[in-house]
Coordinates of C-alpha atoms in Angstrom, one line a residue:
Chain A
X1 CA 0.0 0.1 0.0
X2 CA 1.5 3.4 -0.8
X3 CA 1.5 6.2 1.6
X4 CA -1.0 8.3 -0.4
X5 CA -3.7 5.7 -0.1
X6 CA -2.9 5.2 3.5
X7 CA -3.2 8.8 4.1
X8 CA -6.5 9.0 2.2
X9 CA -7.9 6.0 4.2
X10 CA -6.9 7.6 7.4
X11 CA -8.6 10.9 6.3
X12 CA -11.8 8.9 5.5
X13 CA -11.9 7.2 8.8
X14 CA -13.9 9.8 10.7
X15 CA -16.7 9.5 8.2
X16 CA -17.1 5.9 9.1
X17 CA -19.4 4.6 11.9
X18 CA -18.6 5.2 15.5
X19 CA -15.9 2.9 16.7
X20 CA -17.3 -0.3 17.9
X21 CA -20.6 0.4 16.3
X22 CA -22.0 -2.8 14.9
X23 CA -23.5 -3.3 11.5
X24 CA -26.6 -5.3 11.8
X25 CA -26.9 -8.4 9.6
X26 CA -23.2 -9.0 9.4
X27 CA -22.4 -12.5 10.5
X28 CA -19.3 -13.0 12.6
X29 CA -17.7 -16.4 12.8
X30 CA -14.6 -17.6 14.5
X31 CA -11.6 -18.1 12.3
X32 CA -11.4 -21.9 13.1
X33 CA -14.9 -22.7 12.4
X34 CA -15.4 -26.5 12.1
X35 CA -15.8 -28.1 8.6
X36 CA -18.3 -31.0 8.3
X37 CA -16.5 -34.3 8.1
X38 CA -17.9 -35.0 4.5
X39 CA -16.6 -31.7 3.2
X40 CA -13.3 -32.4 4.9
X41 CA -12.9 -35.8 3.2
X42 CA -13.9 -34.3 -0.2
X43 CA -11.1 -31.6 0.3
X44 CA -8.6 -34.3 1.2
X45 CA -9.5 -36.2 -1.9
X46 CA -9.3 -33.1 -4.0
X47 CA -5.9 -32.3 -2.6
X48 CA -4.4 -35.3 -4.4
X49 CA -6.7 -35.8 -7.2
X50 CA -6.7 -32.0 -8.3
X51 CA -3.0 -31.8 -9.1
X52 CA -2.9 -35.3 -10.7
X53 CA -5.8 -34.4 -12.9
X54 CA -4.2 -31.0 -13.9
X55 CA -1.0 -32.8 -14.7
X56 CA -2.8 -35.5 -16.8
X57 CA -4.8 -32.8 -18.7
X58 CA -1.9 -30.7 -19.4
X59 CA 0.1 -33.5 -20.8
X60 CA -2.8 -34.9 -22.7
X61 CA -3.6 -31.5 -24.3
X62 CA -0.2 -31.7 -26.2
X63 CA 0.5 -28.1 -25.2
X64 CA 3.7 -29.1 -23.5
X65 CA 6.5 -31.1 -25.1
X66 CA 6.5 -34.6 -23.4
X67 CA 10.2 -34.2 -22.9
X68 CA 9.4 -31.5 -20.4
X69 CA 6.3 -32.9 -18.9
X70 CA 5.9 -36.7 -19.5
X71 CA 2.4 -38.0 -19.1
X72 CA 1.3 -39.9 -15.9
X73 CA 1.2 -43.2 -18.0
X74 CA 4.8 -42.6 -19.2
X75 CA 6.0 -41.9 -15.6
X76 CA 4.3 -45.1 -14.4
X77 CA 5.8 -47.1 -17.1
X78 CA 9.3 -45.7 -16.4
X79 CA 8.9 -46.5 -12.7
X80 CA 7.8 -50.2 -13.3
X81 CA 10.6 -50.5 -15.8
X82 CA 13.2 -49.4 -13.2
X83 CA 11.5 -51.7 -10.7
X84 CA 11.7 -54.6 -13.0
X85 CA 15.4 -54.0 -13.9
X86 CA 16.0 -53.9 -10.1
X87 CA 17.9 -50.6 -10.3
X88 CA 15.0 -48.9 -8.4
X89 CA 15.5 -51.2 -5.4
X90 CA 19.2 -50.8 -5.4
X91 CA 18.9 -47.1 -5.4
X92 CA 16.2 -47.1 -2.8
X93 CA 18.2 -49.4 -0.5
X94 CA 21.3 -47.1 -0.8
X95 CA 19.4 -44.0 0.0
X96 CA 17.5 -45.7 2.9
X97 CA 20.6 -47.0 4.2
X98 CA 22.2 -43.5 4.3
X99 CA 19.2 -41.8 6.0
X100 CA 19.1 -44.7 8.5
X101 CA 22.7 -44.3 9.5
X102 CA 22.9 -40.5 9.2
X103 CA 19.7 -39.9 11.0
X104 CA 20.5 -42.4 13.7
X105 CA 23.9 -40.6 14.3
X106 CA 22.2 -37.2 14.3
X107 CA 19.5 -38.4 16.9
X108 CA 22.3 -40.0 19.1
X109 CA 24.2 -36.8 19.3
X110 CA 21.3 -34.2 19.3
X111 CA 18.9 -35.8 21.8
X112 CA 21.4 -36.1 24.7
X113 CA 22.8 -32.7 23.9
X114 CA 19.4 -31.0 23.6
X115 CA 18.2 -32.8 26.7
X116 CA 21.2 -31.5 28.7
X117 CA 20.6 -27.9 27.3
X118 CA 16.9 -28.0 28.1
X119 CA 17.5 -29.3 31.7
X120 CA 20.5 -27.5 32.7
X121 CA 20.7 -23.7 32.5
X122 CA 24.4 -23.6 32.3
X123 CA 24.5 -26.0 29.5
X124 CA 22.0 -23.8 27.7
X125 CA 24.2 -20.8 28.4
X126 CA 27.3 -22.7 27.1
X127 CA 25.9 -24.3 23.9
X128 CA 23.0 -22.2 22.7
X129 CA 25.0 -19.4 21.0
X130 CA 27.3 -21.6 19.1
X131 CA 24.5 -24.1 18.0
X132 CA 22.2 -21.2 17.2
X133 CA 24.9 -19.9 14.9
X134 CA 25.9 -23.3 13.3
X135 CA 22.1 -23.9 12.6
X136 CA 22.2 -21.0 10.1
X137 CA 25.1 -22.3 8.1
X138 CA 23.5 -24.1 5.1
X139 CA 24.5 -27.8 5.2
X140 CA 24.6 -28.0 1.4
X141 CA 27.4 -25.4 1.5
X142 CA 29.4 -27.8 3.4
X143 CA 29.5 -30.4 0.5
X144 CA 32.7 -29.2 -1.0
X145 CA 34.5 -29.2 2.3
X146 CA 33.0 -32.6 3.3
X147 CA 34.3 -34.1 0.1
X148 CA 37.8 -32.5 0.8
X149 CA 37.7 -33.8 4.3
X150 CA 36.2 -37.2 3.9
X151 CA 36.4 -37.9 0.2
X152 CA 33.6 -38.8 -2.1
X153 CA 32.6 -42.0 -0.4
X154 CA 29.8 -42.8 2.1
X155 CA 31.3 -40.8 4.9
X156 CA 30.8 -37.5 3.3
X157 CA 27.1 -38.2 2.4
X158 CA 26.2 -39.4 5.9
X159 CA 28.2 -36.4 7.3
X160 CA 26.1 -34.0 5.3
X161 CA 23.0 -35.5 6.6
X162 CA 24.2 -35.3 10.2
X163 CA 25.2 -31.7 9.7
X164 CA 21.8 -30.8 8.2
X165 CA 19.9 -32.3 11.1
X166 CA 21.9 -32.3 14.2
X167 CA 21.8 -28.6 15.1
X168 CA 18.0 -28.2 14.4
X169 CA 17.2 -31.4 16.3
X170 CA 19.4 -30.3 19.3
X171 CA 17.6 -26.9 19.7
X172 CA 14.1 -28.2 19.1
X173 CA 14.8 -31.0 21.8
X174 CA 16.1 -28.3 24.3
X175 CA 13.0 -26.4 23.7
X176 CA 10.7 -29.3 24.3
X177 CA 12.6 -30.2 27.6
X178 CA 12.5 -26.7 28.7
X179 CA 8.7 -26.8 28.6
X180 CA 8.4 -29.2 31.4
X181 CA 6.3 -27.3 34.0
X182 CA 8.5 -25.8 36.9
X183 CA 5.8 -27.0 39.4
X184 CA 6.2 -30.6 38.3
X185 CA 10.0 -30.5 38.9
X186 CA 9.4 -28.8 42.4
X187 CA 6.8 -31.4 43.5
X188 CA 9.2 -34.1 42.4
X189 CA 11.9 -32.7 44.5
X190 CA 9.6 -32.5 47.6
X191 CA 8.9 -36.3 47.0
X192 CA 12.6 -37.1 47.5
X193 CA 13.6 -37.4 43.8
X194 CA 17.2 -36.2 43.1
X195 CA 18.3 -34.5 39.9
X196 CA 19.1 -37.7 38.1
X197 CA 15.8 -39.3 39.1
X198 CA 13.9 -36.1 38.1
X199 CA 15.7 -36.1 34.8
X200 CA 15.0 -39.8 34.0
X201 CA 11.7 -40.2 35.6
X202 CA 10.0 -36.9 35.1
X203 CA 11.7 -34.8 32.3
X204 CA 12.3 -37.6 29.9
X205 CA 8.8 -39.1 29.9
X206 CA 7.1 -35.7 29.9
X207 CA 9.3 -34.5 26.9
X208 CA 9.3 -37.7 25.0
X209 CA 6.4 -37.0 22.7
X210 CA 7.6 -33.6 21.8
X211 CA 11.0 -35.0 21.1
X212 CA 9.6 -37.4 18.7
X213 CA 7.7 -34.6 17.0
X214 CA 11.0 -32.8 16.7
X215 CA 12.5 -35.9 15.0
X216 CA 9.5 -36.1 12.6
X217 CA 10.0 -32.6 11.4
X218 CA 13.9 -33.2 11.2
X219 CA 13.4 -36.6 9.4
X220 CA 11.8 -34.7 6.4
X221 CA 14.9 -32.5 6.4
X222 CA 17.2 -35.6 6.6
X223 CA 15.4 -37.2 3.6
X224 CA 15.9 -34.1 1.6
X225 CA 19.7 -34.0 2.4
X226 CA 20.2 -37.6 1.3
X227 CA 18.9 -36.8 -2.1
X228 CA 20.9 -33.5 -2.2
X229 CA 24.1 -35.5 -1.2
X230 CA 23.5 -38.1 -3.9
X231 CA 23.2 -35.5 -6.6
X232 CA 26.9 -35.0 -6.2
X233 CA 29.6 -37.5 -6.7
X234 CA 27.5 -40.6 -5.9
X235 CA 27.4 -43.9 -7.8
X236 CA 24.0 -45.2 -6.2
X237 CA 20.9 -43.8 -4.7
X238 CA 17.7 -42.0 -5.7
X239 CA 19.5 -38.7 -6.2
X240 CA 22.3 -40.3 -8.3
X241 CA 19.5 -41.8 -10.5
X242 CA 18.0 -38.4 -11.1
X243 CA 21.3 -37.1 -12.4
X244 CA 21.8 -40.1 -14.6
X245 CA 18.3 -39.6 -16.0
X246 CA 19.0 -35.9 -16.6
X247 CA 21.9 -36.8 -18.8
X248 CA 19.8 -38.9 -21.1
X249 CA 16.8 -36.5 -20.9
X250 CA 14.7 -39.2 -19.4
X251 CA 12.3 -36.9 -17.7
X252 CA 9.8 -39.7 -17.1
X253 CA 12.4 -41.5 -15.0
X254 CA 13.1 -38.3 -12.9
X255 CA 9.3 -38.0 -12.3
X256 CA 9.0 -41.5 -11.3
X257 CA 11.9 -41.2 -8.8
X258 CA 10.4 -38.0 -7.3
X259 CA 7.1 -39.8 -6.9
X260 CA 9.0 -42.5 -5.0
X261 CA 10.9 -40.0 -2.9
X262 CA 7.6 -38.3 -1.9
X263 CA 5.9 -41.7 -1.0
X264 CA 9.0 -42.6 1.1
X265 CA 8.9 -39.2 2.9
X266 CA 5.3 -39.8 3.6
X267 CA 5.9 -43.2 5.0
X268 CA 8.5 -41.9 7.3
X269 CA 6.2 -39.1 8.5
X270 CA 3.2 -41.5 9.2
X271 CA 5.4 -44.1 10.9
X272 CA 6.8 -41.3 13.3
X273 CA 3.2 -40.0 13.8
X274 CA 2.0 -43.5 14.9
X275 CA 4.9 -43.8 17.3
X276 CA 4.2 -40.4 18.7
X277 CA 0.5 -41.2 19.2
X278 CA 1.4 -44.4 21.0
X279 CA 4.0 -42.9 23.2
X280 CA 1.9 -39.8 23.9
X281 CA -1.4 -41.4 24.6
X282 CA -1.6 -39.7 28.0
X283 CA -1.3 -36.3 26.4
X284 CA -4.5 -36.8 24.3
Chain B
X1 CA 7.6 -31.8 64.4
X2 CA 8.0 -28.2 65.4
X3 CA 8.4 -25.7 62.6
X4 CA 10.1 -22.4 63.5
X5 CA 10.7 -19.2 61.5
X6 CA 13.3 -16.9 62.9
X7 CA 13.5 -13.4 61.5
X8 CA 12.7 -14.7 58.0
X9 CA 12.9 -12.3 55.0
X10 CA 12.8 -12.7 51.3
X11 CA 13.9 -10.2 48.5
X12 CA 13.7 -11.5 44.9
X13 CA 15.0 -8.0 43.8
X14 CA 17.6 -6.4 46.2
X15 CA 15.9 -3.7 48.3
X16 CA 12.3 -4.9 47.6
X17 CA 11.4 -7.3 50.4
X18 CA 8.5 -9.6 49.7
X19 CA 8.5 -10.9 53.2
X20 CA 10.1 -9.4 56.3
X21 CA 10.8 -10.2 59.9
X22 CA 8.7 -13.4 60.1
X23 CA 8.8 -15.1 63.5
X24 CA 6.6 -18.1 63.8
X25 CA 6.3 -21.3 65.7
X26 CA 4.0 -24.0 64.6
X27 CA 3.5 -26.9 67.0
X28 CA 3.3 -30.5 65.7
X29 CA 0.0 -31.5 64.5
X30 CA -1.4 -28.0 64.1
X31 CA -3.6 -27.0 61.2
X32 CA -2.6 -23.3 60.2
X33 CA -4.1 -21.4 57.5
X34 CA -2.3 -18.4 56.0
X35 CA -4.4 -15.6 54.3
X36 CA -3.5 -12.3 52.8
X37 CA -4.1 -10.1 49.8
X38 CA -2.4 -11.0 46.5
X39 CA 1.1 -9.8 46.7
X40 CA 1.5 -10.4 50.4
X41 CA 4.1 -13.3 49.7
X42 CA 2.1 -16.3 51.2
X43 CA 3.0 -18.6 48.5
X44 CA 6.7 -17.6 48.9
X45 CA 6.4 -18.3 52.7
X46 CA 5.2 -21.8 51.8
X47 CA 7.8 -22.3 49.2
X48 CA 10.5 -21.4 51.8
X49 CA 9.2 -23.9 54.2
X50 CA 9.2 -26.4 51.4
X51 CA 12.9 -25.6 50.8
X52 CA 12.3 -24.7 47.3
X53 CA 13.1 -20.9 47.9
X54 CA 15.8 -19.9 50.3
X55 CA 15.2 -16.9 52.6
X56 CA 17.4 -13.9 52.2
X57 CA 17.5 -13.3 55.9
X58 CA 16.7 -15.5 58.9
X59 CA 16.3 -19.3 59.2
X60 CA 13.6 -21.9 58.7
X61 CA 13.9 -24.6 61.3
X62 CA 12.4 -28.1 61.5
X63 CA 13.0 -29.5 65.1
X64 CA 15.8 -27.2 65.3
X65 CA 17.5 -28.1 62.0
X66 CA 17.9 -25.6 59.3
X67 CA 15.8 -26.3 56.2
X68 CA 18.2 -26.0 53.1
X69 CA 16.3 -27.9 50.3
X70 CA 13.2 -29.9 49.7
X71 CA 12.6 -33.2 51.3
X72 CA 9.9 -35.9 51.5
X73 CA 9.1 -34.9 55.2
X74 CA 7.5 -31.8 53.8
X75 CA 4.8 -32.7 51.4
X76 CA 3.5 -30.1 48.9
X77 CA 0.2 -29.7 47.0
X78 CA -0.2 -27.0 44.3
X79 CA -3.3 -25.3 43.1
X80 CA -3.0 -27.0 39.7
X81 CA -2.7 -30.6 40.1
X82 CA 0.9 -31.0 38.7
X83 CA 0.5 -34.8 38.4
X84 CA 2.5 -36.9 36.2
X85 CA 0.1 -37.3 33.3
X86 CA 1.7 -40.5 32.0
X87 CA 1.5 -42.3 35.2
X88 CA -1.7 -44.0 36.4
X89 CA -3.2 -42.7 39.6
X90 CA -1.7 -45.5 41.7
X91 CA 1.7 -44.8 40.1
X92 CA 1.5 -41.1 40.7
X93 CA 0.9 -41.8 44.4
X94 CA 3.7 -44.2 44.3
X95 CA 6.3 -41.8 43.0
X96 CA 7.7 -40.7 46.3
X97 CA 7.8 -44.2 47.6
X98 CA 9.7 -45.3 44.6
X99 CA 12.3 -42.4 45.2
X100 CA 12.7 -43.5 48.9
X101 CA 13.3 -47.1 47.7
X102 CA 10.4 -48.7 49.4
X103 CA 10.0 -52.3 48.1
X104 CA 7.1 -52.9 45.6
X105 CA 4.7 -55.0 47.9
X106 CA 4.7 -52.5 50.7
X107 CA 4.5 -49.6 48.2
X108 CA 1.4 -51.2 46.6
X109 CA -0.3 -51.9 50.0
X110 CA 0.4 -48.2 51.2
X111 CA -0.9 -46.6 47.9
X112 CA -4.0 -48.9 48.2
X113 CA -4.7 -47.5 51.5
X114 CA -4.1 -43.9 50.6
X115 CA -6.4 -44.1 47.6
X116 CA -9.1 -45.5 49.9
X117 CA -8.5 -42.6 52.3
X118 CA -9.0 -39.9 49.5
X119 CA -11.9 -42.0 48.0
X120 CA -10.2 -42.9 44.7
X121 CA -9.7 -46.6 45.0
X122 CA -11.8 -47.3 41.9
X123 CA -9.6 -45.0 39.9
X124 CA -6.2 -46.6 40.7
X125 CA -5.4 -47.5 37.2
X126 CA -6.9 -44.4 35.4
X127 CA -4.7 -41.7 33.9
X128 CA -4.8 -38.2 35.6
X129 CA -6.3 -36.7 32.3
X130 CA -9.5 -38.6 32.8
X131 CA -10.2 -37.3 36.3
X132 CA -12.1 -34.1 37.4
X133 CA -10.2 -31.2 39.0
X134 CA -11.4 -32.3 42.4
X135 CA -10.3 -35.9 41.8
X136 CA -6.9 -34.7 40.6
X137 CA -6.4 -32.8 43.7
X138 CA -7.3 -35.9 45.8
X139 CA -4.5 -37.7 43.9
X140 CA -2.1 -34.9 44.6
X141 CA -2.9 -34.9 48.4
X142 CA -2.5 -38.7 48.5
X143 CA 0.8 -38.5 46.5
X144 CA 2.1 -36.0 49.2
X145 CA 0.9 -38.2 52.0
X146 CA 2.6 -41.2 50.6
X147 CA 6.0 -40.1 52.0
X148 CA 4.3 -39.8 55.5
X149 CA 5.3 -36.2 55.7
X150 CA 5.6 -34.5 59.0
X151 CA 4.3 -31.2 57.5
X152 CA 1.8 -31.0 54.6
X153 CA 2.0 -27.8 52.6
X154 CA -1.0 -26.8 50.7
X155 CA -0.7 -23.8 48.2
X156 CA -4.2 -22.8 47.4
X157 CA -5.1 -26.3 46.7
X158 CA -9.0 -25.8 46.2
X159 CA -8.6 -22.4 44.4
X160 CA -9.5 -23.8 41.0
X161 CA -12.5 -25.9 42.0
X162 CA -16.1 -25.2 42.0
X163 CA -17.9 -24.5 45.1
X164 CA -19.3 -27.8 45.8
X165 CA -16.3 -29.7 45.1
X166 CA -14.3 -27.2 47.3
X167 CA -16.7 -28.1 50.2
X168 CA -16.1 -31.8 49.6
X169 CA -12.3 -31.3 49.5
X170 CA -12.5 -29.1 52.7
X171 CA -14.2 -31.9 54.7
X172 CA -11.7 -34.4 53.2
X173 CA -8.5 -32.4 54.1
X174 CA -10.0 -32.0 57.8
X175 CA -10.5 -35.8 57.9
X176 CA -7.1 -36.6 56.4
X177 CA -5.5 -34.2 59.0
X178 CA -7.2 -36.0 61.9
X179 CA -6.4 -39.5 60.4
X180 CA -2.7 -38.9 59.8
X181 CA -2.0 -36.5 62.5
X182 CA 0.4 -34.3 60.5
X183 CA 1.0 -30.6 60.6
X184 CA -0.8 -28.7 57.9
X185 CA 0.0 -25.3 56.7
X186 CA -2.4 -24.1 54.0
X187 CA -2.2 -20.9 52.0
X188 CA -5.5 -19.6 50.8
X189 CA -7.3 -16.4 49.5
X190 CA -10.6 -17.7 50.6
X191 CA -11.1 -16.3 54.3
X192 CA -14.2 -18.7 54.8
X193 CA -12.0 -21.7 54.0
X194 CA -9.2 -20.6 56.2
X195 CA -11.5 -20.0 59.3
X196 CA -13.3 -23.3 58.6
X197 CA -10.2 -25.5 58.3
X198 CA -7.6 -23.8 60.6
X199 CA -7.0 -24.0 64.2
X200 CA -5.0 -20.8 63.6
X201 CA -5.3 -18.3 60.9
X202 CA -2.3 -16.0 60.1
X203 CA -3.1 -12.8 58.3
X204 CA -0.2 -11.4 56.3
X205 CA 0.2 -7.7 55.6
X206 CA 1.5 -6.4 52.3
X207 CA 4.7 -4.6 51.2
X208 CA 6.5 -6.4 52.7
X209 CA 4.6 -9.3 54.0
X210 CA 4.6 -9.5 57.7
X211 CA 2.2 -11.4 60.2
X212 CA -0.4 -8.7 60.8
X213 CA -2.4 -11.0 63.0
X214 CA -2.2 -14.5 64.5
X215 CA -5.7 -15.7 65.5
X216 CA -6.8 -18.7 67.2
X217 CA -10.1 -20.3 65.8
X218 CA -12.2 -21.1 68.8
X219 CA -14.3 -23.6 66.9
X220 CA -14.9 -27.3 67.9
X221 CA -12.5 -30.0 66.4
X222 CA -15.4 -31.8 64.8
X223 CA -16.6 -29.3 62.1
X224 CA -19.4 -29.7 59.7
X225 CA -20.4 -27.5 56.9
X226 CA -23.5 -26.2 59.0
X227 CA -20.8 -24.6 61.3
X228 CA -20.1 -22.1 58.6
X229 CA -23.5 -20.5 59.6
X230 CA -22.8 -20.3 63.4
X231 CA -22.4 -16.8 64.9
X232 CA -19.0 -17.5 66.3
X233 CA -17.8 -18.6 62.7
X234 CA -19.4 -15.6 61.0
X235 CA -17.9 -13.3 63.6
X236 CA -14.4 -14.6 63.1
X237 CA -14.8 -14.8 59.4
X238 CA -15.8 -11.1 59.4
X239 CA -12.8 -10.1 61.5
X240 CA -10.4 -11.8 59.1
X241 CA -12.1 -10.4 56.1
X242 CA -11.9 -6.8 57.4
X243 CA -8.1 -7.3 58.0
X244 CA -7.5 -8.8 54.7
X245 CA -9.4 -6.0 52.9
X246 CA -7.7 -3.4 54.9
X247 CA -4.3 -4.8 53.8
X248 CA -5.5 -5.1 50.1
X249 CA -6.7 -1.4 50.2
X250 CA -3.4 -0.2 51.7
X251 CA -1.5 -2.2 49.0
X252 CA -3.7 -0.6 46.1
X253 CA -3.1 2.9 47.5
X254 CA 0.7 2.2 47.4
X255 CA 1.0 0.9 43.8

């Protein structure tokens, strides 16, 4: 909005109704009004079917060169072709192995670190500035360094993943741990529980659902970093397969791999949601 | 267990005392209620007896030994239940006994007895989230009692409950006090509650909090809700209300 119109509006304001005056007939609804279940399901179906239909219509219309936008049928064929040849499973296995190892390492580092930061104010003061800074360094910018340090093998790829996840997960874990109510800690102390006992029997169970939530958010980032790591100097993995397909202009294969990446990500997300729902039943 | 406060004062900011010059002796088994306008530092007083806040000056003594930290001989109940939401009712009550290393069988027996005392035996395996506010406070009381505290500290424990539930809880806490013979110190802003429950009512002044009046409640030990309508009760209640109101007005005039 320009300064001129803002001034004009301000000038017009006195002519409007008295402040707080109600306009009859105007219906006010809360922002978060509930949607009927049927409508909600229809919207969910539309959320998936809409873009797929648009994709199908656009490629069927012939307006776009199939090299740029392959049809859904062509993508399906490319996918089944890669599955039949076995390359899809090899690449998928390589990518899943990397996220499995890298994410496990990141969790093993960040959860104890974040827990300590959240529970002990001195650890917070010591670690938060440096981790808060490191978090803003883009992990992808470390790829050249990681290759110099660790070579082009597995180590540099796993390291990228750890680097991309560990700082975020540390800070998010610390936040969750800090949210344990002070009253709960005080009551525990009056019940004879020492610091170690309070940490293990009160803070940890209270924070666990939140820590799993943090992991779920960061697992999405980890999955992204696997693919990024494989775009450069890899000889296997879904990211590697994308660069291969690019060289031969096989956009149908690129699309098929993107679909697989999306589905795996969704599976990771749903799995962690289920784990969280089970662990955090008491919070419901 | 005799509780003594000797010249206790507390400043959270230097030069701004919240409590000052508190001298107080509470005999074993007494039921003492502390009332005062908001800002009189009554919760801080309780927190110092619990050992969660250390006094800036003076000493808190339990049977002559200085309080330096929290301990299971001083049980604490807050206004909001602050239960362990992932633990069942029985396991909430058992928490202190686990910390003290009481063997499982004795733990279960003791927890069972306490749940019966507070009327929650049928809810032993329920999660706190399924309970009403009054039931949650019963769990909190049972949990504090589990460690057989010599002093039970109640910080506005019924402040968030509806009137009927509150009355049930008042009768319950009187009953518990008579059954387990522990000292009870209860902070409340409800004057009627203080006079109904306490043998003694301490009225705190504001800016800083001092003991403005130390009243003995001359009502019979066996009290029923009807006693709240007796002339003696009403007169005492009016007296305490006037004191609290005067302190509140003085506090308002200063800020």
